Short mmCIF file of C-alpha atoms in Angstrom, two decimals:
data_model
loop_
_atom_site.label_atom_id
_atom_site.label_comp_id
_atom_site.label_asym_id
_atom_site.label_seq_id
_atom_site.Cartn_x
_atom_site.Cartn_y
_atom_site.Cartn_z
CA MET A 702 0.00 0.00 0.00
CA SER A 703 2.77 2.36 0.94
CA ARG A 704 4.51 1.65 -2.38
CA ARG A 705 1.39 2.61 -4.24
CA ILE A 706 1.12 5.86 -2.35
CA THR A 707 4.79 6.55 -3.02
CA LEU A 708 4.28 5.91 -6.76
CA ILE A 709 1.33 8.26 -6.88
CA ILE A 710 3.33 10.96 -5.12
CA LEU A 711 6.19 10.54 -7.59
CA VAL A 712 3.82 10.85 -10.57
CA ILE A 713 2.32 14.01 -9.08
CA LEU A 714 5.75 15.48 -8.49
CA LEU A 715 6.78 14.64 -12.08
CA GLN A 716 3.70 16.37 -13.44
CA ILE A 717 4.44 19.40 -11.30
CA PHE A 718 8.03 19.43 -12.58
CA ILE A 719 6.92 19.21 -16.20
CA THR A 720 4.31 21.91 -15.71
CA LEU A 721 6.53 24.32 -13.81
CA VAL A 722 9.91 23.68 -15.42
CA LEU A 723 9.85 21.86 -18.76
CA VAL A 724 6.71 23.44 -20.28
CA PRO A 725 7.88 27.03 -19.69
CA ALA A 726 11.31 26.09 -21.02
CA THR A 727 9.73 24.62 -24.16
CA ALA A 728 7.51 27.69 -24.55
CA ASP A 729 10.55 29.92 -24.19
CA SER A 730 12.36 27.85 -26.82
CA ILE A 731 9.48 28.19 -29.26
CA GLN A 732 9.28 31.90 -28.61
CA ASP A 733 13.03 32.29 -29.09
CA ALA A 734 12.85 30.24 -32.30
CA THR A 735 10.21 32.62 -33.66
CA ILE A 736 12.41 35.61 -32.79
CA TRP A 737 15.32 34.12 -34.72
CA ALA A 738 13.04 33.29 -37.64
CA ASN A 739 11.87 36.90 -37.79
CA LYS A 740 15.49 38.07 -37.77
CA GLY A 741 16.11 35.73 -40.68
CA LYS A 742 13.15 37.17 -42.62
CA ALA A 743 14.48 40.70 -42.11
CA LEU A 744 17.89 39.68 -43.42
CA ALA A 745 16.33 37.90 -46.40
CA GLU A 746 14.48 41.09 -47.34
CA THR A 747 17.87 42.79 -47.70
CA LYS A 748 19.04 39.82 -49.81
CA ASP A 749 21.48 38.74 -47.10
CA TYR A 750 20.55 35.10 -47.54
CA LEU A 751 23.62 33.72 -45.78
CA GLY A 752 22.80 35.82 -42.73
CA ALA A 753 19.21 34.67 -42.96
CA MET A 754 20.38 31.05 -43.08
CA ALA A 755 22.38 31.53 -39.88
CA ALA A 756 19.32 32.97 -38.15
CA TYR A 757 17.09 30.12 -39.31
CA ASP A 758 19.65 27.61 -38.10
CA GLN A 759 19.55 29.24 -34.67
CA ALA A 760 15.77 28.97 -34.67
CA LEU A 761 15.90 25.29 -35.61
CA GLN A 762 18.47 24.52 -32.93
CA LEU A 763 15.94 25.81 -30.42
CA ASP A 764 13.02 23.99 -32.05
CA ALA A 765 13.83 21.20 -34.47
CA TYR A 766 10.10 20.71 -35.16
CA TYR A 767 9.54 24.26 -36.34
CA ALA A 768 8.04 23.65 -39.82
CA GLU A 769 8.00 27.34 -40.73
CA GLY A 770 11.69 27.57 -39.87
CA TRP A 771 12.55 24.68 -42.21
CA LYS A 772 10.45 26.26 -44.97
CA LEU A 773 12.18 29.63 -44.56
CA ARG A 774 15.56 27.91 -44.58
CA GLY A 775 14.59 26.24 -47.85
CA ASP A 776 13.58 29.61 -49.31
CA ALA A 777 17.00 31.08 -48.45
CA LEU A 778 18.74 28.10 -50.06
CA MET A 779 16.62 28.54 -53.21
CA ALA A 780 17.73 32.16 -53.41
CA LEU A 781 21.32 30.94 -53.12
CA GLU A 782 20.62 28.41 -55.91
CA ARG A 783 21.46 25.52 -53.59
CA TYR A 784 18.48 23.57 -54.82
CA ALA A 785 19.33 20.10 -53.48
CA GLU A 786 19.76 21.48 -49.94
CA ALA A 787 16.56 23.46 -50.36
CA ALA A 788 14.67 20.28 -51.29
CA ASP A 789 16.01 18.62 -48.12
CA SER A 790 14.84 21.54 -45.96
CA TYR A 791 11.39 21.43 -47.51
CA ASP A 792 11.32 17.68 -46.88
CA ARG A 793 11.95 18.31 -43.18
CA ALA A 794 9.13 20.84 -43.13
CA ILE A 795 6.78 18.42 -44.92
CA SER A 796 7.57 15.65 -42.42
CA ILE A 797 6.27 17.98 -39.71
CA ASP A 798 3.36 19.51 -41.64
CA LYS A 799 2.31 16.93 -44.22
CA THR A 800 -0.79 18.75 -45.50
CA ASN A 801 0.82 22.10 -46.24
CA ALA A 802 0.31 22.52 -50.02
CA GLU A 803 2.55 25.58 -50.16
CA ILE A 804 5.59 23.75 -48.76
CA VAL A 805 5.00 20.71 -50.98
CA GLY A 806 4.87 23.03 -53.97
CA LYS A 807 8.15 24.67 -52.94
CA LYS A 808 9.81 21.27 -52.93
CA GLY A 809 8.41 20.74 -56.43
CA ARG A 810 10.08 23.98 -57.55
CA ALA A 811 13.43 22.86 -56.09
CA LEU A 812 13.19 19.55 -57.96
CA TYR A 813 12.27 21.40 -61.16
CA MET A 814 15.36 23.60 -60.83
CA LEU A 815 17.44 20.45 -60.38
CA GLY A 816 16.06 19.17 -63.70
CA LYS A 817 14.24 16.29 -61.99
CA TYR A 818 11.06 16.95 -63.95
CA ARG A 819 9.22 13.70 -63.30
CA ASP A 820 9.85 13.88 -59.55
CA ALA A 821 8.83 17.53 -59.66
CA LEU A 822 5.59 16.65 -61.48
CA GLU A 823 4.69 14.02 -58.88
CA THR A 824 5.35 16.55 -56.11
CA TYR A 825 3.26 19.24 -57.80
CA ASP A 826 0.45 16.73 -58.37
CA ARG A 827 0.40 16.11 -54.64
CA ALA A 828 0.50 19.85 -53.88
CA VAL A 829 -2.41 20.58 -56.23
CA SER A 830 -4.43 17.70 -54.78
CA LEU A 831 -3.91 19.19 -51.29
CA ASN A 832 -5.08 22.62 -52.47
CA PRO A 833 -6.08 23.31 -56.09
CA ASN A 834 -6.20 27.07 -55.57
CA VAL A 835 -2.53 27.88 -54.91
CA PHE A 836 -1.32 29.96 -57.87
CA LEU A 837 2.38 29.06 -57.55
CA ASN A 838 1.61 25.34 -57.58
CA LEU A 839 -0.50 25.56 -60.74
CA ASP A 840 2.06 27.81 -62.43
CA GLY A 841 4.91 25.54 -61.34
CA LYS A 842 3.16 22.40 -62.56
CA ALA A 843 2.63 24.08 -65.94
CA ASP A 844 6.38 24.84 -66.09
CA VAL A 845 7.18 21.16 -65.50
CA LEU A 846 4.70 20.02 -68.16
CA ALA A 847 6.24 22.46 -70.65
CA ALA A 848 9.72 21.14 -69.80
CA LEU A 849 8.42 17.62 -70.53
CA ASN A 850 7.13 18.87 -73.94
CA ARG A 851 3.54 18.28 -72.87
CA TYR A 852 2.55 21.65 -74.27
CA SER A 853 -1.21 21.24 -74.49
CA GLU A 854 -1.42 20.21 -70.82
CA ALA A 855 0.94 23.02 -69.87
CA ASP A 856 -1.25 25.56 -71.69
CA SER A 857 -4.33 24.35 -69.81
CA MET A 858 -2.46 24.55 -66.50
CA TYR A 859 -1.30 28.11 -67.24
CA ASP A 860 -4.96 28.97 -67.89
CA ALA A 861 -5.89 27.53 -64.49
CA ALA A 862 -3.16 29.61 -62.84
CA LEU A 863 -4.28 32.77 -64.67
CA LYS A 864 -7.82 32.31 -63.40
CA ILE A 865 -6.41 32.79 -59.92
CA ASP A 866 -4.01 35.60 -60.85
CA PRO A 867 -4.81 37.11 -64.26
CA ARG A 868 -2.28 39.91 -63.65
CA SER A 869 0.78 37.65 -63.76
CA ASN A 870 2.72 38.97 -66.74
CA ALA A 871 5.32 36.20 -66.34
CA THR A 872 2.65 33.52 -66.67
CA TRP A 873 1.16 35.17 -69.77
CA ASN A 874 4.65 35.21 -71.28
CA LYS A 875 5.19 31.51 -70.53
CA LYS A 876 1.78 30.71 -71.97
CA GLY A 877 2.77 32.56 -75.15
CA LEU A 878 6.01 30.60 -75.43
CA THR A 879 4.09 27.35 -75.02
CA LEU A 880 1.60 28.33 -77.72
CA ALA A 881 4.46 29.27 -80.05
CA LYS A 882 5.94 25.79 -79.61
CA MET A 883 2.55 24.43 -80.66
CA PHE A 884 2.78 26.67 -83.80
CA LYS A 885 -0.21 28.70 -82.59
CA ASN A 886 1.51 31.98 -83.36
CA GLU A 887 -1.59 34.19 -83.45
CA GLU A 888 -2.66 32.99 -79.99
CA ALA A 889 0.94 33.32 -78.80
CA ALA A 890 1.01 36.96 -79.93
CA GLU A 891 -2.21 37.59 -77.99
CA ALA A 892 -0.67 36.07 -74.84
CA PHE A 893 2.48 38.19 -75.23
CA ASN A 894 0.30 41.25 -75.71
CA GLN A 895 -1.46 40.48 -72.42
CA SER A 896 1.93 40.26 -70.72
CA ILE A 897 3.05 43.57 -72.25
CA THR A 898 -0.20 45.27 -71.25
CA ILE A 899 0.54 44.36 -67.61
CA TYR A 900 4.27 45.11 -67.77
CA PRO A 901 5.43 46.90 -70.93
CA GLU A 902 9.08 47.24 -69.86
CA SER A 903 10.20 43.67 -70.59
CA ALA A 904 12.61 43.45 -73.53
CA GLU A 905 12.26 39.66 -73.43
CA VAL A 906 8.50 39.73 -73.96
CA TRP A 907 8.78 42.29 -76.78
CA ASN A 908 11.31 39.98 -78.43
CA ASN A 909 8.92 37.04 -78.04
CA MET A 910 6.15 39.15 -79.55
CA GLY A 911 8.39 39.97 -82.51
CA SER A 912 9.15 36.28 -83.05
CA ALA A 913 5.43 35.45 -83.04
CA TYR A 914 4.79 38.11 -85.71
CA PHE A 915 7.82 36.92 -87.70
CA ASN A 916 6.45 33.38 -87.74
CA GLN A 917 3.17 34.76 -89.09
CA GLY A 918 4.98 36.59 -91.86
CA LYS A 919 4.08 40.00 -90.38
CA MET A 920 7.49 41.57 -90.89
CA LYS A 921 6.56 45.21 -90.20
CA GLU A 922 4.91 44.31 -86.87
CA ALA A 923 7.87 42.08 -86.02
CA LEU A 924 10.34 44.88 -86.70
CA LYS A 925 8.45 47.29 -84.43
CA ALA A 926 8.44 44.73 -81.61
CA PHE A 927 12.16 43.99 -82.01
CA GLU A 928 13.00 47.69 -82.06
CA GLN A 929 10.98 48.18 -78.88
CA ALA A 930 12.96 45.37 -77.23
CA ILE A 931 16.23 47.05 -78.22
CA SER A 932 15.03 50.44 -76.97
CA LEU A 933 14.35 48.91 -73.55
CA ASP A 934 17.70 47.12 -73.44
CA GLU A 935 20.39 48.26 -75.89
CA SER A 936 22.44 45.14 -75.19
CA TYR A 937 19.46 42.97 -76.14
CA ILE A 938 19.73 41.79 -79.76
CA PRO A 939 16.66 39.79 -80.85
CA GLN A 940 17.60 36.57 -82.63
CA LYS A 941 15.33 37.19 -85.60
CA TYR A 942 16.00 40.92 -85.94
CA GLY A 943 18.49 40.52 -88.79
CA ASP A 944 16.26 37.98 -90.53
CA THR A 945 13.37 40.44 -90.33
CA LEU A 946 15.40 43.24 -91.95
CA THR A 947 16.49 40.84 -94.69
CA ARG A 948 12.92 39.73 -95.36
CA LEU A 949 11.69 43.31 -95.51
CA GLN A 950 14.45 44.20 -97.99
CA GLN A 951 13.62 41.15 -100.10
CA ASP A 952 9.93 42.06 -100.05
CA LYS A 953 10.78 45.62 -101.13
CA LEU A 954 12.93 44.41 -104.02
CA ALA A 955 10.25 41.91 -105.04
CA SER A 956 7.67 44.69 -105.02
CA ILE A 957 9.84 46.90 -107.23
CA GLN A 958 10.48 44.02 -109.64
CA GLU A 959 6.77 43.23 -109.78
CA THR A 960 5.97 46.86 -110.57
CA GLN A 961 8.53 46.88 -113.37
CA GLU A 962 7.20 43.63 -114.81
CA ASN A 963 3.64 44.96 -114.75
CA SER A 964 4.77 48.11 -116.53
CA SER A 965 6.59 46.02 -119.15
CA ASP A 966 3.53 43.84 -119.65
CA GLN A 967 1.35 46.91 -120.16
CA THR A 968 3.75 48.19 -122.83
CA THR A 969 3.87 44.80 -124.56
CA ASN A 970 0.13 44.38 -124.46
CA ALA A 971 -0.55 47.90 -125.76
CA ALA A 972 -2.52 48.09 -129.06
CA PRO A 973 -0.21 48.41 -132.10
CA VAL A 974 -0.09 51.84 -133.73
CA GLU A 975 -2.41 51.85 -136.75
CA ILE A 976 -0.77 53.24 -139.88
CA LYS A 977 -3.43 55.06 -141.79
CA LEU A 978 -2.89 55.27 -145.54
CA PRO A 979 -3.94 58.47 -147.21
CA PRO A 980 -7.06 58.41 -149.42
CA PRO A 981 -6.58 57.46 -153.15
CA ILE A 982 -6.96 61.06 -154.40
CA PHE A 983 -3.90 62.09 -152.37
CA LEU A 984 -1.92 59.18 -153.77
CA ILE A 985 -2.63 60.40 -157.32
CA ASN A 986 -1.51 63.91 -156.40
CA TYR A 987 1.70 62.57 -154.85
CA LEU A 988 2.30 60.55 -158.05
CA MET A 989 1.81 63.57 -160.37
CA ILE A 990 4.11 65.71 -158.23
CA GLY A 991 6.76 63.01 -158.44
CA ILE A 992 6.45 62.80 -162.26
CA GLY A 993 6.68 66.59 -162.50
CA ILE A 994 9.86 66.73 -160.46
CA LEU A 995 11.38 63.91 -162.50
CA SER A 996 10.51 65.75 -165.78
CA ILE A 997 12.16 68.94 -164.57
CA MET A 998 15.27 67.03 -163.64
CA VAL A 999 15.38 65.37 -167.12
CA LEU A 1000 14.88 68.69 -168.95
CA GLY A 1001 17.61 70.27 -166.85
CA ALA A 1002 19.98 67.47 -167.69
CA VAL A 1003 19.18 67.82 -171.42
CA ARG A 1004 19.88 71.58 -171.37
CA VAL A 1005 23.19 71.05 -169.62
CA PHE A 1006 24.13 68.44 -172.23
CA LYS A 1007 23.19 70.79 -175.18
CA THR A 1008 25.10 73.70 -173.67
CA ARG A 1009 28.28 71.63 -173.35
CA LYS A 1010 27.86 70.37 -176.95
CA ARG A 1011 27.66 73.94 -178.35
CA LYS A 1012 30.74 75.00 -176.50
CA ARG A 1013 32.66 72.14 -178.05
CA GLU A 1014 31.45 73.04 -181.60
CA ILE A 1015 32.58 76.68 -181.15
CA LYS A 1016 36.01 75.57 -180.15
#
């Protein structure tokens, strides 16, 4: 009986110890971890990602089960282009918070950047199934589908993303590129135009617009788009700019040649000049005049001959 009472007392004392000592210590650790995480966020905003990493590591030392801390650490690693490490950090976050669609999607982006497209697609599929309304997950899945040359599916996924955020100029641009690869150049030009309407200062999108016009044979529109790209970034030389100038010059020469050929054809096909003969009465007159002139010439020659003969006889 006394042992039982002793056991009960020990349990009560343990509970008191946990409540008064361990729980406050754990609460303090969580609070301190949040403070370090906030310091990391502030450093990340200044693009000091290494400093942010150090702060996140401090937070995670205090609370190894801090899912937000692992996610933020992954974000800093992504900014540093350390994609494999970022994927590991996101994995740690997912192991703690398995239903967080945002974190799952971030892991998908890390895998995409590593070129692991099939793994990335599986991860994005899971993220979208957890929450079909996260823009970055839909946009990211479309990127993976485009990388796998599944352009029609990618186009549909970009449409789904744009329903959530129709003001994403980057997504409109990627949709245009996908349509261009499907040889839908008119639709591609429309998508690029949407992107430019939202953000008209992108030399890249103006170049893409020019290429779409070039592929449609609209050389004048293509040239304007390429020139706009160059005006925004003088170091930016569109790939098809020279080809466009060449085509325009060829079209100009062809137009001049066509004009000359048409003019030549008109001259060749002109009605021949009709030579009108004079009426018969005028022909008779012309004949009599000719006979008269010939008679005068004969009489003159005779007189000259007689005059010379007389001179000889006198001598």
